């Protein structure tokens, strides 16, 4: 367990974010390898991968319920020095994740076809998406166990073991992808199905390593099956914090699905291009997201310990770091978009649409960094409803004008990207407003002023 209530905030952010960033950068390489080999199978395969991959936003929505609530409650318990409370939260989270994982696996196989039929009219694209999902669904189901363990450890201030295991898992995925997709060394190419199978094998490997880690290492929290009985009080606490955060990702699933549906008339090439551009964009976001993901544990422990000044300091440093990284990424997309995308598809129309997407959408990267930071702080404070409301604001202000434009004779795909930029900027303003309101409600002013006075006295004394 790492005590994050002492020491400098920037140091804690960097020390926690660095291992996550390394893991995320390796995950970026995994995205690139997957895109490279699937892209060579043609626009239909790339579109199928993108449409099926969008289903992960739905899984993210469900896992986020446990991810956010488990980390928040455990960080509060650690800050309050209540180990028993932390263990109850962890074991209830593990129990729920196991049950939900089984349900997701069953629902995935039953619902894959209707989902793909809804957002694509190209039969070959649907066929490719189904081939991928058939092997990828076990990976989605096992995400719940992974998230429960990693979020619990993050709440105690520990990120390195999880990141090492996830990194090894991703490296295995990278090795398996060309072997299974293209048949390297085996002369048996599975095509897009191989991409799904590679992911499922790697996640099974990661879960096995995590279970071994918990069995052989002393930790602040541990698996205790006697605590797996249904604890309605604790489950209600998990859902109270987690459901709005999960709803936030569910709205992103709806948002992405709406875009695929809106650009359906432009054909498989347009859907492939959007899928390619959005995947590259998500990969570029990972370093900034690592900083934002580190913030809830730091701010959460200090909130639990009633060190409210350090909570606000965590926000300021996180916002500065994430927005600075996003500004750098924006410049890269404006100047090097074609260079980044040209190797992923031989179809020039796909590349042209994808380049235009990145060069337009990058104008919302800096406000997106502020959104990530605010979302992390809402998690730390134990109230994720404002994040859900800000995402709902973005969704409504995007879909209504987008639907109207799609009915016009001169509808262009680029118009969707302009609307997206405007709505993310609006979301950033809404999120910041909600966060300032939460600070006033949850961080007592007298405590803040006392902390500031104490720090000034200490500084004068030491000088």
GROMACS .gro file of C-alpha atoms in nm, residues 39-280:
model
  242
   39UNK     CA    1  -0.612  -0.338  -4.281
   40UNK     CA    2  -0.430  -0.549  -4.538
   41UNK     CA    3  -0.742  -0.770  -4.563
   42UNK     CA    4  -0.937  -0.485  -4.727
   43UNK     CA    5  -1.185  -0.208  -4.633
   44UNK     CA    6  -1.461  -0.458  -4.537
   45UNK     CA    7  -1.233  -0.630  -4.283
   46UNK     CA    8  -1.117  -0.297  -4.141
   47UNK     CA    9  -1.476  -0.175  -4.116
   48UNK     CA   10  -1.582  -0.504  -3.956
   49UNK     CA   11  -1.304  -0.475  -3.697
   50UNK     CA   12  -1.409  -0.117  -3.624
   51UNK     CA   13  -1.779  -0.196  -3.587
   52UNK     CA   14  -1.712  -0.498  -3.367
   53UNK     CA   15  -1.452  -0.304  -3.170
   54UNK     CA   16  -1.710  -0.037  -3.097
   55UNK     CA   17  -1.888  -0.300  -2.886
   56UNK     CA   18  -1.595  -0.261  -2.644
   57UNK     CA   19  -1.741   0.077  -2.546
   58UNK     CA   20  -2.039  -0.113  -2.412
   59UNK     CA   21  -1.803  -0.343  -2.220
   60UNK     CA   22  -1.609  -0.037  -2.099
   61UNK     CA   23  -1.939   0.104  -1.972
   62UNK     CA   24  -2.004  -0.210  -1.766
   63UNK     CA   25  -1.645  -0.249  -1.644
   64UNK     CA   26  -1.629   0.121  -1.561
   65UNK     CA   27  -1.902   0.067  -1.301
   66UNK     CA   28  -1.664  -0.157  -1.106
   67UNK     CA   29  -1.347   0.021  -1.211
   68UNK     CA   30  -1.443   0.364  -1.077
   69UNK     CA   31  -1.640   0.256  -0.770
   70UNK     CA   32  -1.386  -0.004  -0.653
   71UNK     CA   33  -1.091   0.236  -0.683
   72UNK     CA   34  -1.284   0.521  -0.518
   73UNK     CA   35  -1.413   0.324  -0.219
   74UNK     CA   36  -1.081   0.148  -0.158
   75UNK     CA   37  -0.884   0.474  -0.184
   76UNK     CA   38  -1.120   0.631   0.072
   77UNK     CA   39  -1.074   0.328   0.302
   78UNK     CA   40  -0.696   0.345   0.264
   79UNK     CA   41  -0.699   0.719   0.341
   80UNK     CA   42  -0.905   0.648   0.653
   81UNK     CA   43  -0.671   0.355   0.744
   82UNK     CA   44  -0.960   0.102   0.737
   83UNK     CA   45  -0.819  -0.222   0.590
   84UNK     CA   46  -1.127  -0.432   0.667
   85UNK     CA   47  -1.351  -0.194   0.473
   86UNK     CA   48  -1.113  -0.207   0.176
   87UNK     CA   49  -1.123  -0.589   0.176
   88UNK     CA   50  -1.503  -0.598   0.182
   89UNK     CA   51  -1.517  -0.366  -0.119
   90UNK     CA   52  -1.259  -0.569  -0.311
   91UNK     CA   53  -1.425  -0.905  -0.258
   92UNK     CA   54  -1.772  -0.775  -0.339
   93UNK     CA   55  -1.630  -0.625  -0.658
   94UNK     CA   56  -1.471  -0.960  -0.750
   95UNK     CA   57  -1.797  -1.146  -0.689
   96UNK     CA   58  -1.999  -0.906  -0.904
   97UNK     CA   59  -1.739  -0.906  -1.183
   98UNK     CA   60  -1.746  -1.286  -1.205
   99UNK     CA   61  -2.125  -1.297  -1.239
  100UNK     CA   62  -2.141  -1.012  -1.492
  101UNK     CA   63  -1.861  -1.165  -1.699
  102UNK     CA   64  -2.063  -1.485  -1.747
  103UNK     CA   65  -2.374  -1.287  -1.843
  104UNK     CA   66  -2.179  -1.076  -2.095
  105UNK     CA   67  -2.035  -1.386  -2.260
  106UNK     CA   68  -2.382  -1.534  -2.315
  107UNK     CA   69  -2.537  -1.203  -2.428
  108UNK     CA   70  -2.246  -1.137  -2.663
  109UNK     CA   71  -2.299  -1.451  -2.868
  110UNK     CA   72  -2.676  -1.393  -2.881
  111UNK     CA   73  -2.662  -1.023  -2.969
  112UNK     CA   74  -2.366  -0.991  -3.208
  113UNK     CA   75  -2.564  -1.039  -3.530
  114UNK     CA   76  -2.849  -0.793  -3.448
  115UNK     CA   77  -2.596  -0.528  -3.338
  116UNK     CA   78  -2.390  -0.547  -3.658
  117UNK     CA   79  -2.699  -0.556  -3.881
  118UNK     CA   80  -2.818  -0.233  -3.718
  119UNK     CA   81  -2.511  -0.021  -3.792
  120UNK     CA   82  -2.397  -0.158  -4.129
  121UNK     CA   83  -2.575  -0.236  -4.454
  122UNK     CA   84  -2.271  -0.402  -4.613
  123UNK     CA   85  -2.302  -0.783  -4.591
  124UNK     CA   86  -1.926  -0.841  -4.613
  125UNK     CA   87  -1.859  -0.594  -4.332
  126UNK     CA   88  -2.114  -0.770  -4.109
  127UNK     CA   89  -1.961  -1.107  -4.194
  128UNK     CA   90  -1.614  -0.983  -4.097
  129UNK     CA   91  -1.741  -0.828  -3.775
  130UNK     CA   92  -1.909  -1.154  -3.674
  131UNK     CA   93  -1.595  -1.355  -3.748
  132UNK     CA   94  -1.397  -1.124  -3.519
  133UNK     CA   95  -1.653  -1.117  -3.236
  134UNK     CA   96  -1.691  -1.496  -3.233
  135UNK     CA   97  -1.335  -1.523  -3.100
  136UNK     CA   98  -1.319  -1.187  -2.919
  137UNK     CA   99  -1.620  -1.226  -2.684
  138UNK     CA  100  -1.424  -1.433  -2.424
  139UNK     CA  101  -1.178  -1.144  -2.406
  140UNK     CA  102  -1.464  -0.904  -2.332
  141UNK     CA  103  -1.605  -1.131  -2.059
  142UNK     CA  104  -1.270  -1.163  -1.880
  143UNK     CA  105  -1.221  -0.786  -1.875
  144UNK     CA  106  -1.435  -0.768  -1.560
  145UNK     CA  107  -1.197  -0.974  -1.344
  146UNK     CA  108  -0.901  -0.774  -1.478
  147UNK     CA  109  -1.069  -0.444  -1.399
  148UNK     CA  110  -1.171  -0.541  -1.045
  149UNK     CA  111  -0.818  -0.643  -0.953
  150UNK     CA  112  -0.637  -0.353  -1.122
  151UNK     CA  113  -0.875  -0.087  -0.984
  152UNK     CA  114  -0.847  -0.230  -0.632
  153UNK     CA  115  -0.469  -0.219  -0.647
  154UNK     CA  116  -0.480   0.132  -0.794
  155UNK     CA  117  -0.695   0.242  -0.500
  156UNK     CA  118  -0.416   0.131  -0.266
  157UNK     CA  119  -0.162   0.325  -0.472
  158UNK     CA  120  -0.012   0.017  -0.644
  159UNK     CA  121   0.000   0.012  -1.025
  160UNK     CA  122   0.326  -0.158  -1.125
  161UNK     CA  123   0.229  -0.528  -1.089
  162UNK     CA  124  -0.090  -0.479  -1.289
  163UNK     CA  125   0.090  -0.281  -1.557
  164UNK     CA  126   0.366  -0.542  -1.586
  165UNK     CA  127   0.109  -0.820  -1.628
  166UNK     CA  128  -0.097  -0.619  -1.877
  167UNK     CA  129   0.220  -0.535  -2.070
  168UNK     CA  130   0.317  -0.903  -2.090
  169UNK     CA  131  -0.036  -0.982  -2.205
  170UNK     CA  132  -0.025  -0.718  -2.478
  171UNK     CA  133   0.319  -0.836  -2.593
  172UNK     CA  134   0.176  -1.186  -2.626
  173UNK     CA  135  -0.111  -1.042  -2.827
  174UNK     CA  136   0.132  -0.861  -3.056
  175UNK     CA  137   0.327  -1.184  -3.115
  176UNK     CA  138   0.013  -1.389  -3.180
  177UNK     CA  139  -0.158  -1.139  -3.414
  178UNK     CA  140   0.061  -1.193  -3.725
  179UNK     CA  141   0.078  -1.567  -3.655
  180UNK     CA  142  -0.299  -1.608  -3.633
  181UNK     CA  143  -0.413  -1.333  -3.875
  182UNK     CA  144  -0.156  -1.373  -4.153
  183UNK     CA  145  -0.034  -1.727  -4.080
  184UNK     CA  146   0.327  -1.635  -4.012
  185UNK     CA  147   0.516  -1.955  -3.937
  186UNK     CA  148   0.203  -2.171  -3.936
  187UNK     CA  149   0.079  -2.136  -4.297
  188UNK     CA  150  -0.274  -2.126  -4.155
  189UNK     CA  151  -0.411  -1.772  -4.181
  190UNK     CA  152  -0.730  -1.717  -3.982
  191UNK     CA  153  -0.781  -1.365  -4.113
  192UNK     CA  154  -0.982  -1.130  -3.891
  193UNK     CA  155  -1.082  -1.424  -3.667
  194UNK     CA  156  -0.716  -1.453  -3.566
  195UNK     CA  157  -0.723  -1.098  -3.426
  196UNK     CA  158  -1.008  -1.192  -3.192
  197UNK     CA  159  -0.847  -1.520  -3.088
  198UNK     CA  160  -0.512  -1.349  -3.017
  199UNK     CA  161  -0.686  -1.104  -2.781
  200UNK     CA  162  -0.873  -1.379  -2.597
  201UNK     CA  163  -0.560  -1.590  -2.546
  202UNK     CA  164  -0.367  -1.290  -2.412
  203UNK     CA  165  -0.639  -1.194  -2.162
  204UNK     CA  166  -0.658  -1.552  -2.032
  205UNK     CA  167  -0.282  -1.535  -1.981
  206UNK     CA  168  -0.314  -1.204  -1.793
  207UNK     CA  169  -0.591  -1.327  -1.561
  208UNK     CA  170  -0.386  -1.639  -1.478
  209UNK     CA  171  -0.084  -1.423  -1.386
  210UNK     CA  172  -0.296  -1.189  -1.170
  211UNK     CA  173  -0.444  -1.484  -0.982
  212UNK     CA  174  -0.093  -1.620  -0.921
  213UNK     CA  175   0.022  -1.276  -0.800
  214UNK     CA  176  -0.261  -1.255  -0.547
  215UNK     CA  177  -0.196  -1.605  -0.424
  216UNK     CA  178   0.178  -1.560  -0.364
  217UNK     CA  179   0.216  -1.195  -0.252
  218UNK     CA  180   0.130  -1.013   0.070
  219UNK     CA  181  -0.104  -0.722  -0.003
  220UNK     CA  182  -0.325  -0.469   0.173
  221UNK     CA  183  -0.624  -0.645   0.012
  222UNK     CA  184  -0.672  -1.014  -0.066
  223UNK     CA  185  -0.925  -1.261  -0.204
  224UNK     CA  186  -1.145  -1.395   0.078
  225UNK     CA  187  -1.433  -1.614  -0.046
  226UNK     CA  188  -1.608  -1.576   0.290
  227UNK     CA  189  -1.671  -1.214   0.186
  228UNK     CA  190  -1.828  -1.315  -0.148
  229UNK     CA  191  -2.178  -1.344  -0.004
  230UNK     CA  192  -2.416  -1.079  -0.132
  231UNK     CA  193  -2.363  -0.759   0.068
  232UNK     CA  194  -2.642  -0.532  -0.050
  233UNK     CA  195  -2.513  -0.229   0.138
  234UNK     CA  196  -2.170  -0.250  -0.026
  235UNK     CA  197  -2.313  -0.330  -0.369
  236UNK     CA  198  -2.538  -0.024  -0.343
  237UNK     CA  199  -2.232   0.189  -0.266
  238UNK     CA  200  -2.048   0.044  -0.565
  239UNK     CA  201  -2.344   0.110  -0.793
  240UNK     CA  202  -2.406   0.460  -0.658
  241UNK     CA  203  -2.056   0.565  -0.762
  242UNK     CA  204  -2.012   0.334  -1.059
  243UNK     CA  205  -2.343   0.353  -1.247
  244UNK     CA  206  -2.306   0.717  -1.357
  245UNK     CA  207  -1.946   0.645  -1.467
  246UNK     CA  208  -2.066   0.337  -1.656
  247UNK     CA  209  -2.345   0.545  -1.804
  248UNK     CA  210  -2.082   0.788  -1.929
  249UNK     CA  211  -1.914   0.512  -2.131
  250UNK     CA  212  -2.251   0.377  -2.244
  251UNK     CA  213  -2.328   0.719  -2.392
  252UNK     CA  214  -1.992   0.702  -2.572
  253UNK     CA  215  -2.099   0.365  -2.712
  254UNK     CA  216  -2.422   0.528  -2.834
  255UNK     CA  217  -2.222   0.824  -2.972
  256UNK     CA  218  -1.985   0.601  -3.170
  257UNK     CA  219  -2.270   0.380  -3.289
  258UNK     CA  220  -2.460   0.690  -3.403
  259UNK     CA  221  -2.163   0.803  -3.612
  260UNK     CA  222  -2.132   0.461  -3.778
  261UNK     CA  223  -2.505   0.473  -3.850
  262UNK     CA  224  -2.490   0.831  -3.985
  263UNK     CA  225  -2.202   0.753  -4.223
  264UNK     CA  226  -2.353   0.423  -4.338
  265UNK     CA  227  -2.472   0.581  -4.669
  266UNK     CA  228  -2.109   0.671  -4.753
  267UNK     CA  229  -2.018   0.300  -4.771
  268UNK     CA  230  -1.772   0.059  -4.612
  269UNK     CA  231  -1.477   0.285  -4.702
  270UNK     CA  232  -1.611   0.569  -4.485
  271UNK     CA  233  -1.681   0.337  -4.192
  272UNK     CA  234  -1.335   0.183  -4.227
  273UNK     CA  235  -1.177   0.529  -4.238
  274UNK     CA  236  -1.360   0.648  -3.928
  275UNK     CA  237  -1.270   0.326  -3.747
  276UNK     CA  238  -0.904   0.363  -3.843
  277UNK     CA  239  -0.887   0.730  -3.747
  278UNK     CA  240  -1.068   0.683  -3.416
  279UNK     CA  241  -0.848   0.387  -3.319
  280UNK     CA  242  -0.532   0.584  -3.392
   0.00000   0.00000   0.00000
